């Protein structure tokens, strides 16, 4: 049935977002910064809150319908975005706060990865990055992820500066163990010796401008130092009040088990997304047995699962992805085939491709905390809203079937030797 040239189903539809009935038809310019214009807030509320809308006057209904049409008229080459984005402005769809692991830490169900604010993904923009961190805190994202190696300390300094006046709102997570060479930005070493653990923690505390790290991860397992020694030194940091909870990153199930027997491990941080499902085989079952949370890094496939990187020319020069195997020629082309399934479901659900990819990660369990990375408020708002996008079991199955474990073309890193199987 046509109403003002749009189908009735297009205007009033059952959206599986936060369990509410919603009016469909919101559109937003992709990449526009900041929140939607406030002058439309009341009208938008009428559109996005059907119960309130249905209880209002006829003129308000007409204005709401007009807003839908106006929004659609602005569409052009814009991309549809869910009402969840708009609700964020009102603070309705904050990610829930829940236990992260079983040692007493709680955090938002979705975090913010801060790495790309300083290095690896295009040119940094410090002012927008700090605004993004503040917006994350405003939206209830409490888990902030950094590491001493990101920007060779610059990322910890940036995060520290951003949270200086809001430290108590943050679950601050950082990492040690990947050693950089200031003269060769691509060189990497690993150090898990107890002496290095102590030095690295003090340096991170200083850069972050805080007296405590909430979640301290070993970034990569050092094959030359028994994990028991590294974790023993990390546990001493807890006794000294410098660290609250411990984590590992990219550790095997066996290493996690050994570490956990020395001191309880709260979280394992590992890459997990539609195109990286390696953890499902043995790591995730072990984490569940031991009540350890999985913090899912690169849940957007380093941007690939947003649909914005389709050819090598989409990758800026000097970007980490320019040499990452998965983004090279034939591999990149091969990986686009399953991405089409994500894009089709995004259109069907009136959300973005990124939101579908994140919703799939959220649907894999309450013990999984994705930390999508961005240096822009516009992406952050979209990603936070994804925590409320509910996919049907059939849709989840379609996604899982399109990306079977191990099927992605290309390794995750050029050098896989530091990744424990
Ligand atoms: N433990 C480890 O070894 C490890 C390794 C890698 C990452 N991490 C952590 O995990 C965090 C997240 O991973 P990641 O940053 O590598 O990958 P990601 O979250 O999968 O993707 C980040 C990329 O996607 C883009 N993006 C984000 N939201 C988007 C949206 N809604 N629409 C379109 N594009 C969007 C970002 O663009 P912009 O940058 O332009 O905003 C960036 O290029 C990092 O920040 C870091 O804290 C840990």
mmCIF file with all atom_site columns, N, CA and C in Angstrom, residues 23 59 62 90 155 176 211 218 362 421:
data_model
loop_
_atom_site.group_PDB
_atom_site.id
_atom_site.type_symbol
_atom_site.label_atom_id
_atom_site.label_alt_id
_atom_site.label_comp_id
_atom_site.label_asym_id
_atom_site.label_entity_id
_atom_site.label_seq_id
_atom_site.pdbx_PDB_ins_code
_atom_site.Cartn_x
_atom_site.Cartn_y
_atom_site.Cartn_z
_atom_site.occupancy
_atom_site.B_iso_or_equiv
_atom_site.pdbx_formal_charge
_atom_site.auth_seq_id
_atom_site.auth_comp_id
_atom_site.auth_asym_id
_atom_site.auth_atom_id
_atom_site.pdbx_PDB_model_num
ATOM 1  N N  . UNK A 1 23  ? 9.258  3.346   13.545 1.00 0.00 ? 23  UNK A N  1
ATOM 2  C CA . UNK A 1 23  ? 8.976  3.869   12.218 1.00 0.00 ? 23  UNK A CA 1
ATOM 3  C C  . UNK A 1 23  ? 10.255 3.768   11.404 1.00 0.00 ? 23  UNK A C  1
ATOM 4  N N  . UNK A 1 59  ? -1.737 16.524  13.407 1.00 0.00 ? 59  UNK A N  1
ATOM 5  C CA . UNK A 1 59  ? -0.747 17.378  12.749 1.00 0.00 ? 59  UNK A CA 1
ATOM 6  C C  . UNK A 1 59  ? 0.663  16.878  13.030 1.00 0.00 ? 59  UNK A C  1
ATOM 7  N N  . UNK A 1 62  ? 1.338  14.049  10.739 1.00 0.00 ? 62  UNK A N  1
ATOM 8  C CA . UNK A 1 62  ? 1.652  14.513  9.379  1.00 0.00 ? 62  UNK A CA 1
ATOM 9  C C  . UNK A 1 62  ? 3.083  15.036  9.330  1.00 0.00 ? 62  UNK A C  1
ATOM 10 N N  . UNK A 1 90  ? 19.524 10.153  22.465 1.00 0.00 ? 90  UNK A N  1
ATOM 11 C CA . UNK A 1 90  ? 18.717 10.266  23.671 1.00 0.00 ? 90  UNK A CA 1
ATOM 12 C C  . UNK A 1 90  ? 19.249 9.351   24.775 1.00 0.00 ? 90  UNK A C  1
ATOM 13 N N  . UNK A 1 155 ? 49.701 6.501   21.665 1.00 0.00 ? 155 UNK A N  1
ATOM 14 C CA . UNK A 1 155 ? 48.289 6.173   21.883 1.00 0.00 ? 155 UNK A CA 1
ATOM 15 C C  . UNK A 1 155 ? 47.941 6.180   23.372 1.00 0.00 ? 155 UNK A C  1
ATOM 16 N N  . UNK A 1 176 ? 51.366 -4.849  27.171 1.00 0.00 ? 176 UNK A N  1
ATOM 17 C CA . UNK A 1 176 ? 52.821 -4.757  27.073 1.00 0.00 ? 176 UNK A CA 1
ATOM 18 C C  . UNK A 1 176 ? 53.320 -6.012  26.355 1.00 0.00 ? 176 UNK A C  1
ATOM 19 N N  . UNK A 1 211 ? 47.097 6.091   38.176 1.00 0.00 ? 211 UNK A N  1
ATOM 20 C CA . UNK A 1 211 ? 47.811 5.273   39.170 1.00 0.00 ? 211 UNK A CA 1
ATOM 21 C C  . UNK A 1 211 ? 47.432 3.797   39.077 1.00 0.00 ? 211 UNK A C  1
ATOM 22 N N  . UNK A 1 218 ? 49.223 -9.196  28.514 1.00 0.00 ? 218 UNK A N  1
ATOM 23 C CA . UNK A 1 218 ? 50.452 -9.496  27.782 1.00 0.00 ? 218 UNK A CA 1
ATOM 24 C C  . UNK A 1 218 ? 50.055 -9.538  26.302 1.00 0.00 ? 218 UNK A C  1
ATOM 25 N N  . UNK A 1 362 ? 28.307 -9.838  18.583 1.00 0.00 ? 362 UNK A N  1
ATOM 26 C CA . UNK A 1 362 ? 27.544 -9.747  19.841 1.00 0.00 ? 362 UNK A CA 1
ATOM 27 C C  . UNK A 1 362 ? 26.688 -10.991 20.057 1.00 0.00 ? 362 UNK A C  1
ATOM 28 N N  . UNK A 1 421 ? 48.930 -20.909 18.051 1.00 0.00 ? 421 UNK A N  1
ATOM 29 C CA . UNK A 1 421 ? 47.803 -21.631 17.433 1.00 0.00 ? 421 UNK A CA 1
ATOM 30 C C  . UNK A 1 421 ? 46.830 -22.108 18.491 1.00 0.00 ? 421 UNK A C  1
#
